[in-house]
CSV table of C-alpha atoms in Angstrom, one decimal:
chain,number,residue,atom,x,y,z
A,191,MET,CA,-2.0,25.5,8.9
A,192,THR,CA,0.4,22.2,9.0
A,193,GLN,CA,0.8,19.8,12.1
A,194,GLU,CA,2.4,16.6,12.5
A,195,ILE,CA,0.5,13.1,12.9
A,196,PRO,CA,1.7,10.3,14.3
A,197,PHE,CA,1.9,6.9,12.3
A,198,GLU,CA,3.7,3.9,13.7
A,199,PRO,CA,4.7,1.5,10.5
A,200,PHE,CA,4.2,-1.8,10.8
A,201,PRO,CA,7.1,-4.0,12.3
A,202,PHE,CA,9.7,-4.3,10.1
A,203,LEU,CA,8.1,-2.0,7.3
A,204,ASP,CA,9.5,1.5,7.7
A,205,ASP,CA,11.0,1.8,4.3
A,206,PRO,CA,9.4,4.2,2.1
A,207,HIS,CA,9.1,1.6,-0.8
A,208,GLN,CA,8.2,-1.1,1.1
A,209,GLN,CA,5.4,0.6,2.2
A,210,THR,CA,4.3,2.2,-1.2
A,211,VAL,CA,4.6,-1.0,-3.4
A,212,ILE,CA,3.3,-3.3,-0.7
A,213,SER,CA,0.3,-0.9,-0.2
A,214,ALA,CA,-0.3,-0.4,-3.8
A,215,PHE,CA,-0.2,-4.2,-5.0
A,216,PHE,CA,-1.2,-6.5,-2.5
A,217,ASN,CA,-5.0,-6.6,-2.0
A,218,ILE,CA,-6.7,-9.5,-0.2
A,219,LEU,CA,-10.0,-7.9,-0.5
A,220,THR,CA,-12.9,-8.4,-3.4
A,221,GLU,CA,-14.7,-5.8,-5.1
A,222,PRO,CA,-17.9,-4.8,-3.8
A,223,SER,CA,-20.9,-4.9,-5.8
A,224,SER,CA,-21.3,-1.7,-7.8
A,225,MET,CA,-23.8,-0.4,-10.5
A,226,GLN,CA,-21.9,1.6,-13.4
A,227,GLN,CA,-22.9,5.2,-14.4
A,228,ILE,CA,-21.4,6.5,-17.7
A,229,ILE,CA,-21.2,10.0,-17.9
A,230,THR,CA,-21.1,11.8,-21.3
A,231,LEU,CA,-18.6,14.8,-21.1
A,232,PRO,CA,-19.1,17.9,-23.0
A,233,ASP,CA,-16.7,16.8,-25.8
A,234,GLU,CA,-18.2,13.3,-26.3
A,235,ASP,CA,-15.7,11.5,-24.5
A,236,LYS,CA,-17.4,9.2,-21.5
A,237,ILE,CA,-16.0,8.3,-18.3
A,238,SER,CA,-17.4,5.4,-15.9
A,239,LEU,CA,-18.5,5.9,-12.2
A,240,GLU,CA,-18.9,2.6,-10.1
A,241,ILE,CA,-21.4,3.3,-7.1
A,242,THR,CA,-21.4,1.1,-4.3
A,243,THR,CA,-24.9,2.1,-2.2
A,244,PRO,CA,-25.7,0.8,1.0
A,245,GLU,CA,-28.9,-1.2,1.6
A,246,GLY,CA,-31.1,1.5,3.3
A,247,TRP,CA,-29.4,4.4,2.1
A,248,LYS,CA,-31.1,7.5,1.9
A,249,GLU,CA,-30.4,10.7,-0.4
A,250,THR,CA,-30.2,12.7,2.3
A,251,ASP,CA,-27.2,10.5,3.4
A,252,ARG,CA,-23.5,10.9,2.6
A,253,THR,CA,-21.9,10.3,-0.9
A,254,VAL,CA,-18.0,9.8,-1.0
A,255,LEU,CA,-16.4,10.4,-4.4
A,256,LEU,CA,-13.2,8.3,-4.9
A,257,ILE,CA,-10.4,9.3,-7.1
A,258,HIS,CA,-7.8,7.1,-8.1
A,259,GLY,CA,-3.8,7.8,-8.9
A,260,LEU,CA,-1.6,7.4,-12.1
A,261,CYS,CA,-2.8,4.6,-14.3
A,262,GLY,CA,-5.1,3.4,-11.7
A,263,SER,CA,-9.0,2.7,-11.9
A,264,HIS,CA,-12.1,2.0,-9.8
A,265,GLN,CA,-9.9,-1.4,-9.1
A,266,SER,CA,-7.1,0.3,-7.4
A,267,PRO,CA,-6.9,-1.4,-3.8
A,268,ASN,CA,-7.5,1.8,-1.7
A,269,LEU,CA,-10.7,2.6,-3.8
A,270,VAL,CA,-12.0,-1.1,-3.1
A,271,ARG,CA,-10.7,-1.1,0.4
A,272,MET,CA,-12.6,2.3,0.7
A,273,ALA,CA,-15.6,1.6,-0.5
A,274,LYS,CA,-15.8,-1.7,1.7
A,275,ARG,CA,-15.2,0.2,4.8
A,276,LEU,CA,-17.9,2.9,4.0
A,277,THR,CA,-20.5,0.6,2.9
A,278,PRO,CA,-21.4,-0.3,6.8
A,279,LEU,CA,-21.2,3.4,7.7
A,280,ASN,CA,-24.1,3.9,5.4
A,281,VAL,CA,-22.2,6.0,3.3
A,282,ARG,CA,-22.5,5.8,-0.8
A,283,ALA,CA,-19.1,5.1,-2.1
A,284,ILE,CA,-18.7,6.2,-6.0
A,285,ARG,CA,-15.4,5.2,-7.6
A,286,PHE,CA,-14.4,7.5,-10.5
A,287,ASN,CA,-12.7,6.2,-13.4
A,288,MET,CA,-10.5,8.7,-15.5
A,289,ARG,CA,-10.5,8.9,-19.0
A,290,GLY,CA,-10.1,5.2,-20.4
A,291,CYS,CA,-9.6,3.9,-17.0
A,292,GLY,CA,-11.2,1.0,-15.5
A,293,SER,CA,-14.8,0.5,-16.7
A,294,GLY,CA,-14.6,3.2,-18.6
A,295,ARG,CA,-11.7,1.7,-20.8
A,296,GLY,CA,-12.6,2.3,-25.0
A,297,LEU,CA,-15.2,5.2,-24.0
A,298,ALA,CA,-12.9,7.9,-24.5
A,299,ARG,CA,-10.7,8.9,-27.3
A,300,LYS,CA,-8.5,11.4,-25.4
A,301,ILE,CA,-6.2,10.3,-22.5
A,302,PHE,CA,-6.3,11.4,-18.8
A,303,HIS,CA,-4.0,13.7,-17.5
A,304,GLY,CA,-3.3,15.4,-14.0
A,305,GLY,CA,-5.2,18.7,-15.0
A,306,ARG,CA,-8.8,16.7,-16.1
A,307,SER,CA,-10.6,18.6,-13.2
A,308,GLU,CA,-13.5,19.3,-15.5
A,309,ASP,CA,-14.4,15.6,-15.5
A,310,VAL,CA,-14.2,15.3,-11.7
A,311,PHE,CA,-16.7,18.4,-11.7
A,312,GLU,CA,-18.9,16.7,-14.4
A,313,ALA,CA,-19.2,13.4,-12.2
A,314,LEU,CA,-20.3,16.2,-9.1
A,315,LYS,CA,-23.0,17.6,-11.5
A,316,TRP,CA,-24.6,14.6,-12.0
A,317,ILE,CA,-24.4,13.4,-8.1
A,318,LYS,CA,-26.1,16.9,-7.6
A,319,MET,CA,-28.6,16.6,-10.1
A,320,THR,CA,-29.7,12.8,-9.1
A,321,THR,CA,-29.2,13.2,-5.3
A,322,PRO,CA,-29.1,17.0,-4.7
A,323,SER,CA,-29.6,16.4,-0.8
A,324,SER,CA,-26.5,14.0,-0.3
A,325,PRO,CA,-23.5,15.5,1.8
A,326,THR,CA,-20.9,14.9,-0.8
A,327,VAL,CA,-17.3,14.4,0.0
A,328,VAL,CA,-14.4,14.2,-2.3
A,329,VAL,CA,-11.2,12.2,-1.8
A,330,GLY,CA,-8.6,11.9,-4.1
A,331,PHE,CA,-5.3,9.6,-4.2
A,332,SER,CA,-2.2,10.7,-5.5
A,333,LEU,CA,-2.7,12.1,-9.1
A,334,GLY,CA,-6.5,12.1,-8.3
A,335,GLY,CA,-5.4,14.2,-5.3
A,336,ASN,CA,-4.0,16.8,-7.4
A,337,LEU,CA,-7.3,17.1,-9.7
A,338,ALA,CA,-9.2,17.2,-6.5
A,339,LEU,CA,-7.5,19.9,-5.0
A,340,LYS,CA,-7.3,22.0,-8.4
A,341,LEU,CA,-11.0,21.6,-8.8
A,342,ALA,CA,-11.6,23.0,-5.3
A,343,GLY,CA,-9.3,25.9,-6.1
A,344,GLU,CA,-10.8,26.5,-9.3
A,345,MET,CA,-14.3,26.5,-8.2
A,346,GLY,CA,-14.0,28.9,-5.0
A,347,PRO,CA,-17.0,29.5,-3.1
A,348,LEU,CA,-18.9,28.1,-6.0
A,349,ALA,CA,-17.6,24.3,-4.2
A,350,HIS,CA,-20.1,24.6,-1.3
A,351,ARG,CA,-22.9,23.9,-3.7
A,352,PHE,CA,-21.4,20.6,-4.6
A,353,MET,CA,-18.9,19.4,-2.1
A,354,GLU,CA,-19.2,19.0,1.6
A,355,ARG,CA,-15.2,19.2,2.3
A,356,VAL,CA,-12.1,17.4,-0.1
A,357,ILE,CA,-9.6,15.5,1.0
A,358,ALA,CA,-6.4,14.8,-0.8
A,359,VAL,CA,-3.8,12.1,0.1
A,360,SER,CA,-0.1,12.3,-1.2
A,361,PRO,CA,-1.2,14.8,-3.9
A,362,PRO,CA,1.9,15.7,-6.0
A,363,VAL,CA,0.5,19.4,-5.9
A,364,ASP,CA,3.8,20.5,-8.0
A,365,LEU,CA,3.6,18.0,-11.0
A,366,LEU,CA,7.1,19.2,-12.4
A,367,SER,CA,8.8,18.4,-8.7
A,368,SER,CA,7.1,14.7,-9.1
A,369,ILE,CA,8.1,14.1,-12.4
A,370,ARG,CA,11.7,14.7,-11.5
A,371,MET,CA,11.6,12.7,-8.2
A,372,ILE,CA,10.1,9.6,-10.1
A,373,GLY,CA,12.9,10.2,-12.5
A,374,GLU,CA,16.0,9.5,-10.0
A,375,SER,CA,17.6,6.1,-10.3
A,376,GLU,CA,16.3,5.2,-7.2
A,377,ASN,CA,13.0,5.4,-8.3
A,378,LYS,CA,13.3,3.9,-11.8
A,379,ILE,CA,10.7,0.9,-10.7
A,380,TYR,CA,7.8,3.4,-10.5
A,381,GLU,CA,8.9,5.1,-13.7
A,382,ARG,CA,9.2,2.1,-15.4
A,383,TYR,CA,6.0,0.3,-14.5
A,384,PHE,CA,4.1,3.9,-15.1
A,385,TYR,CA,5.7,4.5,-18.5
A,386,ARG,CA,4.6,0.4,-19.6
A,387,LEU,CA,1.1,1.3,-18.7
A,388,LEU,CA,1.1,4.4,-20.2
A,389,ARG,CA,2.7,3.1,-23.3
A,390,ALA,CA,0.1,0.2,-23.5
A,391,ASN,CA,-3.1,3.0,-23.4
A,392,VAL,CA,-1.6,4.8,-26.4
A,393,HIS,CA,-1.3,1.8,-28.3
A,394,TYR,CA,-4.8,0.4,-27.1
A,395,LEU,CA,-6.5,4.3,-28.0
A,396,GLN,CA,-4.7,4.1,-31.3
A,397,LYS,CA,-5.6,0.6,-32.2
A,398,THR,CA,-9.7,1.4,-30.9
A,399,PHE,CA,-9.8,5.0,-32.7
A,400,LYS,CA,-8.4,4.5,-36.1
A,401,ASP,CA,-8.3,8.3,-36.7
A,402,LEU,CA,-6.1,9.4,-34.0
A,403,PRO,CA,-2.7,10.5,-34.3
A,404,ARG,CA,-0.4,8.1,-34.8
A,405,VAL,CA,2.7,8.5,-32.1
A,406,GLN,CA,5.6,5.7,-31.9
A,407,LEU,CA,6.5,5.7,-28.5
A,408,PRO,CA,9.9,4.1,-27.7
A,409,ARG,CA,10.3,1.0,-25.5
A,410,ASN,CA,11.7,3.0,-22.6
A,411,LEU,CA,11.4,6.9,-22.0
A,412,LYS,CA,11.4,9.1,-18.7
A,413,LEU,CA,8.0,10.3,-17.7
A,414,TYR,CA,9.1,13.7,-18.7
A,415,GLU,CA,9.8,12.6,-22.4
A,416,PHE,CA,6.4,10.8,-22.3
A,417,ASP,CA,4.3,14.1,-21.3
A,418,GLN,CA,6.5,16.1,-24.0
A,419,LEU,CA,6.2,13.9,-27.0
A,420,TYR,CA,2.7,12.8,-26.3
A,421,THR,CA,0.9,14.1,-23.4
A,422,ALA,CA,1.2,17.9,-24.0
A,423,PRO,CA,0.9,17.9,-27.9
A,424,MET,CA,-2.3,15.3,-27.5
A,425,CYS,CA,-4.0,17.3,-24.7
A,426,GLY,CA,-3.6,21.1,-26.3
A,427,PHE,CA,-0.4,22.2,-23.9
A,428,ALA,CA,2.3,23.8,-25.7
A,429,HIS,CA,5.1,21.7,-24.0
A,430,ALA,CA,5.2,19.3,-20.8
A,431,ASP,CA,6.4,22.2,-18.7
A,432,ASP,CA,3.2,24.3,-19.9
A,433,TYR,CA,1.2,21.3,-19.0
A,434,TYR,CA,2.8,20.8,-15.6
A,435,GLN,CA,2.5,24.5,-14.8
A,436,LYS,CA,-0.8,24.6,-15.7
A,437,CYS,CA,-2.2,21.3,-14.5
A,438,SER,CA,-0.7,21.6,-10.4
A,439,ALA,CA,-2.9,22.4,-7.7
A,440,ALA,CA,-0.6,24.4,-6.1
A,441,THR,CA,-1.6,27.0,-8.4
A,442,TYR,CA,-5.6,26.8,-7.1
A,443,ILE,CA,-4.9,26.1,-3.2
A,444,ASP,CA,-5.0,29.6,-2.1
A,445,GLN,CA,-8.5,29.3,-3.7
A,446,ILE,CA,-10.1,26.3,-1.9
A,447,ASP,CA,-13.0,27.6,0.6
A,448,ILE,CA,-14.5,24.7,1.6
A,449,PRO,CA,-13.1,22.3,4.6
A,450,CYS,CA,-10.0,20.7,3.1
A,451,LYS,CA,-7.4,18.3,4.3
A,452,ILE,CA,-4.0,17.2,2.9
A,453,LEU,CA,-2.0,14.5,3.8
A,454,LEU,CA,1.7,14.0,3.0
A,455,ALA,CA,4.5,11.8,4.3
A,456,GLU,CA,7.9,13.1,4.7
A,457,ASP,CA,9.6,10.1,3.1
A,458,ASP,CA,7.0,9.9,0.3
A,459,PRO,CA,9.6,8.5,-2.8
A,460,ILE,CA,7.4,11.0,-5.6
A,461,VAL,CA,6.1,13.3,-3.8
A,462,ALA,CA,7.9,16.1,-1.8
A,463,ALA,CA,6.2,17.0,1.2
A,464,GLU,CA,8.2,20.3,1.0
A,465,SER,CA,6.0,21.4,-2.0
A,466,ILE,CA,3.5,22.7,0.0
A,467,ASP,CA,5.3,24.8,2.8
A,468,GLN,CA,5.7,27.8,0.3
A,469,LEU,CA,2.4,28.0,-0.6
A,470,LEU,CA,-0.1,30.3,0.6
A,471,LEU,CA,-2.6,28.3,2.6
A,472,PRO,CA,-6.2,29.8,3.1
A,473,PRO,CA,-8.2,29.2,6.5
A,474,SER,CA,-10.3,26.3,5.3
A,475,VAL,CA,-7.0,24.0,4.3
A,476,GLU,CA,-5.4,22.3,6.6
A,477,VAL,CA,-2.1,19.9,6.2
A,478,PHE,CA,-1.1,16.7,8.1
A,479,LYS,CA,2.4,15.3,7.7
A,480,THR,CA,3.7,11.9,8.8
A,481,LYS,CA,7.5,11.0,9.1
A,482,LYS,CA,6.6,8.0,7.8
A,483,GLY,CA,4.5,6.0,5.4
A,484,GLY,CA,5.9,6.3,2.0
A,485,HIS,CA,3.5,7.4,-1.1
A,486,MET,CA,-0.1,6.3,0.1
A,487,GLY,CA,1.7,3.1,2.0
A,488,TYR,CA,0.5,3.8,5.6
A,489,LEU,CA,0.5,0.3,6.6
A,490,GLY,CA,0.3,0.7,10.2
A,491,ASN,CA,0.9,-1.5,13.3
A,492,PRO,CA,-2.0,-4.0,13.8
A,493,ASN,CA,-2.0,-3.5,17.5
A,494,SER,CA,-2.0,0.4,17.1
A,495,GLU,CA,-5.6,1.9,17.5
A,496,LYS,CA,-5.8,2.4,13.7
A,497,GLY,CA,-4.6,-1.0,12.8
A,498,LEU,CA,-3.0,-2.4,9.7
A,499,TYR,CA,-4.6,0.0,7.0
A,500,TRP,CA,-4.1,3.3,9.1
A,501,LEU,CA,-4.8,5.4,6.0
A,502,ASP,CA,-8.3,4.1,5.7
A,503,SER,CA,-8.7,4.6,9.5
A,504,LEU,CA,-7.7,7.8,9.6
A,505,LEU,CA,-9.8,8.6,6.2
A,506,VAL,CA,-13.2,7.4,8.0
A,507,ASP,CA,-12.3,9.8,10.8
A,508,TRP,CA,-12.1,12.8,8.5
A,509,ILE,CA,-15.3,11.7,6.3
A,510,SER,CA,-17.4,11.3,9.0
């Protein structure tokens, strides 16, 4: 089911690029205090979780697993804001770091990518093992949303044992479509930014783990070229298109059996809102679209019901 919901942008900030950039890079909040939990994966790589537990929280109270987007971490503004919003509501917030990200830097030999849903599953297994009675909601942002949806679909009915529900914000459910969009000339600011971070990450990995294959990356590459040259061969895919096809959540959404909400903006510069329109959606999946908002922007009118951080208020409603 797809429905439109109203969103009133901050005055004079209705341009999608303004919404996207300001929301992603301007954060006045400091990180909440957290406890690091390191998870060892089956292939011996490690990932890091940052856990913020409210005072008085009990094991029967709710947990939210927050998953960042491409080149993000537990320090990404949307994860920091959500952790701080959830704490007064007596909800434990666990900020998930993909391989090599955030406080997990240097703990993984392999690079993160948009299909490593098995890493999220390891985090969920740890949550289930240590606090089996805590209802757990998974919230994924952008690439993290693709991971969350992919995992929920892969698990099918089994997901009920580990997740109460799943929420995805601006998920690139068709990875190839988003790679093509981000490669368009009007989006070069995003492509250059992400490639610079990805290239630096590869250099760090090769410096840290001396036995890794050496791959020379030019100073300027399209993200498609990066995935073709590095992500695909290093992560066991035949080529970039094979990676996109196998790791796009669009292939798995029809198998989702737990309650699921997906939020998309029709003016998102790097995720096509119509990418989900042709999919067969099960009754458990609800899709919500806004006219404005950019890519995970959603900076709202401060005088509106949900305030400046409209997205955070909406997510709190959905989580509760």
